[in-house]
Amino acid sequence: MSDHYVHGYSPVEATRLSRQANILSEFIHSNAVFAPGDRIVEVGCGVGSQTVQLAARNPSAQIVGIDRSADSLEQARALVAGHGLNNVQFQQCDASVLPFEDGAFDGAFVCFVLEHLADPEGALRELRRVLKPGAKLHVFEGDHGATIAWPDDPDIHRLVRAATQYQATQGGNAEIGRALTPLLRAGGFHSIQVEPCVAYADLERPQWVEQFTRHTFIDMMKSLRERLAGSGLLDERASELGVAALERAALEGTFSYTFYRAIAFRW
Amino acid sequence: MSDHYVHGYSPVEATRLSRQANILSEFIHSNAVFAPGDRIVEVGCGVGSQTVQLAARNPSAQIVGIDRSADSLEQARALVAGHGLNNVQFQQCDASVLPFEDGAFDGAFVCFVLEHLADPEGALRELRRVLKPGAKLHVFEGDHGATIAWPDDPDIHRLVRAATQYQATQGGNAEIGRALTPLLRAGGFHSIQVEPCVAYADLERPQWVEQFTRHTFIDMMKSLRERLAGSGLLDERASELGVAALERAALEGTFSYTFYRAIAFRW
């Protein structure tokens, strides 16, 4: 369980995360607006793909990005510096034990993180502790269960199911999007507003085909091939068939994937 | 194949259709705006659930609703009269052979219809024939493949899969939403803009739980129980288990279903 982040820490994955952040930025950031002077914690900031957008869109807020991986934080620091942003600090720690006092933050931002945690409810409770009463929380997570392709193909279902199972063996949940409301309630938040956001690509949306279907979703599936084979969930040949079917949907058809965006407030 | 409409023609179904039209009206009608004086054909208007909204939102347009069922058109006439609308006419005919001359209409509206047709591409070509060059077409269809519940349950997947298979035995396609772009291209339309619309219900959206999860989706599944059993696809006990699992998601969890909305233009 030393590697909770199922997609790994390679330079290729960092590039994929950056592309994902760009094509999905309106979904993720359009309503992630905080007040000037607010202190915002970003849990699981990783290599900083979302941090740079959060910081640029909230220039008068102070962002504190936390992550378990020192290497990722190193990359995040370089990315933030490269963007000329000076309202971000980073701290290495685990989401389950935050090194901050109670009520230290005015808001929080959590993107593609809960899906990787063995105890997302516990992490939300710990996050709640370091938030002021009334603080606003933004969450953005995917759900593999709403992966829809045309032409449809059993090979796609096999691959996505194996990816979901693999994430479960790592303690995560690739179908967490649908569970945000009950999770946030259990974690001590109220006035929860969840909104599904569908990333949809077809022949009339070439940018989404390239940036989302190909370089976000298919690249993610490709990055899992060895791990799926190594764990006995799906052999490499079956993974390749799934990827080939996804490539056909990208080339001549349509592809949809649903994310869930939530805003909630600390009691 | 005498009964293409898999949900039947009962008064209960007419009530379900009316509720469905109300809760989904913003998705379906918010951008179905036509020019004053336009002549609009609504293919497969059924009992008029969408017709009354289309006519009320486009009071200076002339709507011609067509349907194969004389009984449904009788109900549609009564509904339109009850709403005090005087810009609607009806005509009984099949979508595959429209009794209109070439270029008779300035626009078209098609909602929950292509999913029931054995040859949706042929119907689109015939519709194209009766449209003027440049005419605007609105299409709205569902896709059972993006049915997402929490708590998830294999009984839900079994029920939805059986419903999809049953619709296929009737010549239809309950997963047609994802195919709109290729279908519309093949049917002779261009500048196709498809947008997924997710009907999402959770504890913080009680109106969606009642009007959509319960009285649109679950009621639709209930209406299919006898047919699923009669066709050997799913016995009544299994259908009941699926419905019970959906009721649990309505009561304590979340439910998502994706529709696809398209605007396209006639070459």
XYZ file of C-alpha atoms in Angstrom:
534
model
C 0.000 0.000 0.000
C 3.029 2.266 -0.383
C 1.756 3.547 -3.741
C -1.834 4.724 -3.277
C -1.705 6.779 -6.452
C -2.584 4.052 -8.943
C -1.328 5.952 -11.986
C 2.216 6.320 -10.652
C 4.679 9.179 -10.508
C 6.333 9.149 -13.943
C 7.047 12.235 -16.127
C 4.540 10.815 -18.651
C 1.879 10.772 -15.938
C 2.752 14.352 -14.923
C 2.185 15.432 -18.545
C -1.132 13.530 -18.625
C -2.234 15.271 -15.423
C -1.392 18.648 -16.896
C -3.447 17.959 -20.056
C -6.320 16.657 -17.932
C -6.223 19.833 -15.845
C -6.384 22.025 -18.954
C -9.276 20.355 -20.761
C -11.281 19.993 -17.526
C -10.420 23.400 -16.071
C -13.855 24.986 -16.592
C -15.568 22.036 -14.907
C -13.140 22.023 -12.001
C -12.415 25.701 -11.399
C -15.285 27.792 -12.750
C -17.013 27.939 -9.361
C -13.978 27.354 -7.108
C -13.870 31.017 -6.149
C -12.742 32.026 -2.670
C -12.708 35.399 -0.903
C -9.622 37.650 -0.923
C -7.416 36.885 2.044
C -8.877 33.392 2.513
C -6.481 30.640 3.567
C -7.235 27.591 1.413
C -5.891 24.084 1.889
C -5.565 21.833 -1.153
C -5.464 18.238 -0.004
C -3.496 15.873 -2.262
C -2.111 18.533 -4.571
C 0.295 16.089 -6.229
C 2.487 17.683 -8.896
C 0.457 20.913 -8.710
C -1.635 20.517 -11.906
C -4.725 21.962 -10.204
C -2.795 24.148 -7.736
C -1.543 26.518 -10.425
C -5.086 27.098 -11.692
C -6.553 27.456 -8.199
C -3.848 29.974 -7.261
C -4.111 31.942 -10.518
C -7.927 32.184 -10.250
C -7.732 33.223 -6.572
C -4.733 35.582 -6.579
C -5.657 37.237 -3.262
C -6.116 33.944 -1.434
C -3.298 32.006 0.235
C -3.085 28.387 -0.949
C -1.459 25.658 1.119
C -0.939 22.495 -0.910
C -0.327 19.263 0.948
C 0.728 15.864 -0.365
C 2.334 12.669 0.967
C 4.929 12.595 -1.808
C 8.022 14.759 -1.411
C 8.891 14.185 -5.066
C 5.468 15.404 -6.237
C 5.768 18.499 -4.031
C 9.141 19.244 -5.568
C 7.538 19.221 -9.036
C 4.598 21.270 -7.742
C 6.971 23.940 -6.373
C 8.723 24.166 -9.749
C 5.400 24.405 -11.606
C 4.103 27.171 -9.315
C 7.388 29.083 -9.684
C 7.252 28.643 -13.454
C 3.786 30.238 -13.445
C 5.120 33.186 -11.415
C 2.653 32.547 -8.607
C 3.595 33.718 -5.123
C 0.459 32.828 -3.141
C 1.191 29.109 -2.683
C 3.008 27.169 0.020
C 3.470 23.429 0.248
C 3.749 20.996 3.123
C 4.426 17.274 3.097
C 1.923 15.275 5.150
C -0.755 12.600 4.993
C -4.405 13.566 4.487
C -5.348 11.465 7.509
C -3.253 13.526 9.972
C -3.042 17.181 9.032
C -0.319 19.187 10.819
C -2.582 22.208 11.310
C -4.540 23.478 14.278
C -8.336 23.374 14.443
C -10.024 25.980 12.249
C -6.799 26.987 10.500
C -8.402 27.401 7.054
C -11.265 29.334 5.445
C -11.758 26.867 2.628
C -10.568 23.661 1.030
C -10.078 22.196 -2.420
C -9.938 18.467 -3.117
C -9.624 17.173 -6.696
C -9.079 13.541 -7.780
C -8.035 12.615 -4.235
C -10.865 10.898 -2.326
C -10.934 8.171 -5.010
C -7.421 7.099 -3.912
C -7.969 7.005 -0.139
C -8.790 3.874 1.849
C -10.763 6.009 4.325
C -12.187 9.044 2.485
C -14.715 9.684 5.261
C -11.912 9.824 7.844
C -9.963 12.221 5.628
C -13.031 14.469 5.314
C -13.457 14.461 9.118
C -9.810 15.427 9.563
C -10.183 18.120 6.901
C -13.306 19.380 8.680
C -11.256 19.752 11.890
C -8.809 22.188 10.280
C -11.604 24.269 8.702
C -13.390 27.194 10.326
C -17.142 26.752 10.906
C -18.915 27.790 7.703
C -15.820 27.172 5.570
C -16.460 26.158 1.976
C -15.176 22.880 0.530
C -14.832 22.116 -3.189
C -14.558 18.501 -4.287
C -14.127 17.095 -7.790
C -13.996 13.334 -8.468
C -14.644 10.970 -11.366
C -16.736 7.821 -11.679
C -15.628 5.009 -13.988
C -19.179 3.598 -13.950
C -20.367 6.248 -16.393
C -17.841 5.484 -19.132
C -19.862 5.433 -22.364
C -18.460 4.766 -25.816
C -19.867 4.419 -29.311
C -19.247 2.078 -30.979
C -19.672 0.163 -27.744
C -17.451 -2.858 -27.217
C -17.202 -5.557 -24.510
C -13.425 -5.008 -24.526
C -13.952 -1.484 -23.215
C -16.155 -2.724 -20.373
C -13.536 -5.385 -19.482
C -10.737 -2.829 -19.363
C -12.645 -0.228 -17.336
C -13.905 -2.906 -14.925
C -10.346 -4.163 -14.416
C -9.120 -0.608 -13.799
C -11.871 -0.148 -11.215
C -10.995 -3.451 -9.539
C -7.299 -2.579 -9.510
C -7.972 0.739 -7.799
C -10.025 -1.148 -5.202
C -7.094 -3.504 -4.521
C -5.037 -0.362 -3.778
C -7.640 0.781 -1.249
C -9.295 3.296 -3.583
C -12.669 3.656 -5.300
C -12.848 4.636 -8.980
C -16.647 4.985 -8.667
C -16.585 7.478 -5.791
C -18.213 10.338 -7.751
C -21.741 9.008 -7.197
C -21.069 8.732 -3.433
C -20.060 12.341 -2.740
C -23.277 13.466 -1.057
C -23.458 10.615 1.491
C -19.683 10.889 2.067
C -19.785 14.635 2.679
C -22.749 14.242 5.037
C -20.926 11.538 6.979
C -17.820 13.743 7.059
C -19.687 16.570 8.792
C -20.599 18.907 5.952
C -23.960 20.457 5.057
C -25.691 22.346 2.215
C -24.109 19.924 -0.202
C -24.606 20.746 -3.869
C -23.449 18.034 -6.219
C -23.411 18.567 -9.960
C -22.439 15.946 -12.529
C -20.149 17.194 -15.315
C -19.892 15.053 -18.449
C -16.686 15.168 -20.446
C -18.074 14.410 -23.895
C -16.100 13.999 -27.109
C -17.284 13.376 -30.657
C -16.258 14.174 -34.224
C -17.572 17.717 -33.845
C -15.394 18.323 -30.766
C -11.850 17.472 -31.935
C -10.244 19.217 -28.988
C -12.109 16.929 -26.560
C -11.198 13.870 -28.632
C -7.508 14.774 -28.437
C -7.216 16.225 -24.958
C -9.790 14.144 -23.132
C -10.527 10.796 -24.837
C -6.979 10.249 -26.082
C -4.658 12.097 -23.733
C -6.617 11.893 -20.499
C -8.669 8.704 -20.530
C -6.926 6.370 -22.996
C -3.484 7.403 -21.716
C -4.682 6.639 -18.176
C -5.816 3.170 -19.280
C -2.514 2.604 -21.102
C -0.576 3.558 -17.963
C -2.384 0.797 -16.075
C -1.694 -2.061 -18.505
C 1.344 -3.503 -16.732
C -0.241 -3.223 -13.305
C -3.466 -4.882 -14.478
C -1.438 -7.754 -15.941
C 0.831 -7.964 -12.882
C -2.136 -8.164 -10.536
C -3.795 -10.868 -12.635
C -6.864 -8.723 -13.327
C -6.431 -8.390 -17.105
C -3.682 -9.646 -19.393
C -1.852 -7.226 -21.677
C -3.563 -8.535 -24.808
C -7.015 -7.821 -23.333
C -5.878 -4.358 -22.250
C -4.670 -3.676 -25.777
C -8.020 -4.755 -27.203
C -9.785 -2.392 -24.810
C -7.481 0.469 -25.764
C -7.982 -0.295 -29.474
C -11.781 -0.178 -29.017
C -11.460 3.152 -27.205
C -9.286 4.430 -30.068
C -12.071 3.491 -32.514
C -14.594 5.460 -30.443
C -12.196 8.415 -30.474
C -11.606 8.162 -34.220
C -15.139 7.665 -35.525
C -17.568 7.747 -32.624
C -18.300 9.307 -29.258
C -16.986 9.033 -25.709
C -18.522 10.239 -22.436
C -17.223 10.188 -18.873
C -18.982 11.694 -15.856
C -17.281 13.676 -13.105
C -19.038 14.879 -9.974
C -18.421 18.345 -8.592
C -19.482 19.217 -5.051
C -19.633 22.311 -2.925
C -20.298 21.827 0.780
C -19.942 23.768 4.013
C -18.499 22.852 7.388
C -20.999 22.706 10.243
C -43.751 -5.232 -34.039
C -47.155 -3.570 -33.739
C -46.216 -1.956 -30.424
C -42.916 -0.120 -30.896
C -43.502 2.030 -27.846
C -42.145 -0.337 -25.205
C -43.767 1.455 -22.249
C -47.306 1.039 -23.561
C -50.273 3.341 -23.872
C -51.919 3.180 -20.425
C -53.228 6.190 -18.438
C -50.526 5.437 -15.846
C -47.893 5.760 -18.574
C -49.446 9.034 -19.764
C -49.111 10.401 -16.209
C -45.504 9.196 -16.053
C -44.746 10.925 -19.348
C -46.247 14.161 -18.059
C -44.120 14.058 -14.882
C -41.037 13.228 -16.947
C -41.739 16.196 -19.209
C -42.028 18.550 -16.227
C -38.877 17.590 -14.337
C -36.824 17.450 -17.555
C -38.334 20.536 -19.196
C -35.292 22.790 -18.774
C -33.017 20.146 -20.296
C -35.388 19.497 -23.193
C -36.801 22.917 -24.006
C -34.396 25.599 -22.759
C -32.704 25.894 -26.151
C -35.551 24.609 -28.368
C -36.343 28.110 -29.534
C -37.632 28.693 -33.073
C -38.316 31.880 -35.015
C -41.768 33.500 -35.100
C -43.773 32.133 -38.002
C -41.659 29.000 -38.298
C -43.456 25.787 -39.183
C -42.135 23.043 -36.876
C -42.776 19.323 -37.141
C -42.677 17.229 -33.969
C -42.050 13.614 -34.918
C -43.539 11.042 -32.511
C -45.431 13.513 -30.357
C -47.328 10.715 -28.554
C -49.817 12.016 -25.976
C -48.455 15.563 -26.344
C -46.360 15.760 -23.155
C -43.603 17.683 -24.961
C -45.889 19.305 -27.534
C -47.602 21.542 -24.971
C -44.268 22.857 -23.762
C -42.870 23.299 -27.264
C -46.014 25.186 -28.337
C -46.148 27.352 -25.192
C -42.482 28.319 -25.484
C -42.819 29.095 -29.219
C -46.222 30.824 -29.340
C -45.620 32.439 -32.737
C -44.513 29.194 -34.376
C -46.871 26.649 -35.929
C -46.386 23.150 -34.549
C -47.430 20.031 -36.453
C -47.358 16.949 -34.230
C -47.292 13.565 -35.904
C -47.663 10.116 -34.394
C -48.593 6.588 -35.543
C -51.147 6.140 -32.761
C -54.607 7.651 -33.259
C -55.379 7.120 -29.569
C -52.270 9.028 -28.485
C -53.145 11.886 -30.859
C -56.641 12.041 -29.346
C -55.081 12.534 -25.917
C -52.594 15.036 -27.329
C -55.430 17.110 -28.834
C -57.206 17.179 -25.468
C -54.012 18.171 -23.660
C -53.264 20.985 -26.100
C -56.861 22.245 -25.829
C -56.655 22.056 -22.037
C -53.583 24.297 -22.143
C -55.438 26.814 -24.322
C -52.879 26.493 -27.115
C -54.000 27.279 -30.653
C -50.744 26.901 -32.593
C -50.745 23.101 -32.835
C -52.112 20.699 -35.423
C -51.834 16.931 -35.434
C -51.606 14.336 -38.169
C -51.537 10.566 -37.932
C -48.673 8.982 -39.868
C -45.541 6.909 -39.577
C -42.136 8.587 -39.136
C -40.794 6.534 -42.033
C -43.225 8.015 -44.609
C -44.155 11.610 -43.872
C -47.213 12.959 -45.759
C -45.568 16.320 -46.448
C -43.868 17.775 -49.468
C -40.126 18.424 -49.652
C -38.996 21.415 -47.605
C -42.383 21.878 -45.902
C -40.920 22.777 -42.500
C -38.500 25.333 -41.005
C -37.572 23.170 -38.042
C -38.125 19.879 -36.275
C -38.327 18.549 -32.742
C -37.745 14.891 -31.844
C -37.831 13.767 -28.205
C -37.656 10.166 -26.929
C -38.477 8.857 -30.399
C -35.341 7.626 -32.213
C -34.772 5.119 -29.389
C -37.987 3.321 -30.409
C -37.394 3.130 -34.161
C -35.978 0.115 -35.985
C -34.436 2.460 -38.574
C -33.646 5.800 -36.918
C -31.276 6.777 -39.723
C -34.030 6.218 -42.296
C -36.434 8.303 -40.216
C -33.875 11.124 -40.049
C -33.410 10.998 -43.838
C -37.178 11.203 -44.328
C -37.358 14.055 -41.821
C -34.537 15.799 -43.687
C -36.577 15.578 -46.886
C -39.471 17.581 -45.424
C -37.136 20.256 -43.970
C -35.953 23.381 -45.767
C -32.195 23.667 -46.348
C -30.676 25.205 -43.195
C -33.614 24.117 -41.024
C -32.815 23.432 -37.374
C -33.442 20.057 -35.755
C -33.673 19.431 -31.989
C -33.237 15.910 -30.695
C -33.404 14.634 -27.120
C -32.802 10.967 -26.243
C -31.718 8.938 -23.214
C -29.056 6.289 -22.743
C -29.603 3.444 -20.264
C -25.844 2.754 -20.248
C -25.217 5.724 -17.971
C -27.556 4.631 -15.174
C -25.582 5.160 -11.978
C -26.845 4.406 -8.466
C -25.420 4.556 -4.973
C -25.574 2.231 -3.186
C -24.752 0.251 -6.306
C -26.349 -3.181 -6.639
C -26.023 -6.004 -9.207
C -29.858 -6.231 -9.199
C -30.025 -2.737 -10.713
C -27.599 -3.679 -13.487
C -29.620 -6.838 -14.210
C -32.881 -4.904 -14.463
C -31.506 -2.098 -16.634
C -29.738 -4.588 -18.894
C -32.965 -6.560 -19.329
C -34.882 -3.360 -20.130
C -32.250 -2.503 -22.743
C -32.445 -6.002 -24.242
C -36.251 -5.884 -24.296
C -36.225 -2.593 -26.180
C -33.826 -4.178 -28.690
C -36.246 -7.088 -29.225
C -38.853 -4.453 -30.123
C -36.520 -2.962 -32.710
C -35.405 -0.065 -30.522
C -32.166 1.052 -28.853
C -32.204 2.254 -25.241
C -28.564 3.325 -25.598
C -29.086 5.597 -28.588
C -28.082 8.815 -26.804
C -24.365 8.187 -27.304
C -24.933 7.581 -31.033
C -26.621 10.878 -31.922
C -23.679 12.507 -33.676
C -22.933 9.625 -36.071
C -26.685 9.116 -36.624
C -27.308 12.762 -37.452
C -24.303 12.837 -39.798
C -25.554 9.726 -41.576
C -29.035 11.275 -41.763
C -27.747 14.303 -43.655
C -27.317 16.948 -40.964
C -24.329 19.154 -40.166
C -23.032 21.500 -37.453
C -24.132 18.952 -34.884
C -23.834 20.071 -31.288
C -24.460 17.293 -28.785
C -24.612 18.031 -25.073
C -25.064 15.410 -22.364
C -27.579 16.334 -19.638
C -27.427 14.365 -16.407
C -30.609 13.945 -14.387
C -29.112 13.689 -10.907
C -30.979 13.066 -7.658
C -29.716 12.874 -4.095
C -30.896 13.653 -0.561
C -30.314 17.353 -1.135
C -32.539 17.339 -4.235
C -35.858 15.882 -2.999
C -37.758 17.101 -6.053
C -35.477 15.112 -8.361
C -35.768 12.057 -6.113
C -39.565 12.193 -6.338
C -40.120 13.366 -9.881
C -37.197 11.743 -11.615
C -35.812 8.713 -9.726
C -39.196 7.537 -8.444
C -41.826 8.778 -10.881
C -39.833 8.772 -14.103
C -37.190 6.043 -13.912
C -38.452 3.567 -11.313
C -42.023 3.823 -12.643
C -40.686 3.102 -16.139
C -38.885 0.002 -14.850
C -42.022 -1.108 -12.987
C -44.096 -0.734 -16.150
C -41.754 -3.174 -17.899
C -41.894 -5.981 -15.306
C -44.561 -8.088 -16.986
C -43.049 -7.681 -20.431
C -39.577 -8.610 -19.175
C -41.002 -11.741 -17.556
C -43.163 -12.566 -20.582
C -40.212 -12.297 -22.931
C -38.060 -14.506 -20.691
C -35.478 -11.763 -20.140
C -35.977 -11.318 -16.383
C -38.444 -12.968 -14.010
C -40.735 -10.833 -11.855
C -38.805 -11.596 -8.656
C -35.570 -10.318 -10.202
C -37.358 -7.200 -11.468
C -38.692 -6.580 -7.957
C -35.197 -6.893 -6.510
C -33.927 -4.369 -9.038
C -36.744 -1.962 -8.233
C -36.116 -2.401 -4.485
C -32.427 -1.574 -4.978
C -33.389 1.531 -6.969
C -35.786 2.518 -4.156
C -32.892 2.277 -1.681
C -30.787 4.577 -3.868
C -33.724 7.002 -3.991
C -34.264 6.866 -0.222
C -30.715 7.142 1.076
C -28.347 7.533 -1.838
C -27.902 9.018 -5.282
C -29.119 8.299 -8.804
C -27.838 9.597 -12.145
C -29.090 9.098 -15.686
C -27.637 10.744 -18.789
C -29.676 12.207 -21.643
C -28.164 13.562 -24.842
C -29.446 16.769 -26.411
C -28.562 17.619 -29.995
C -28.994 20.570 -32.288
C -28.221 20.013 -35.958
C -28.910 21.676 -39.299
C -30.132 20.315 -42.595
C -27.613 20.483 -45.435
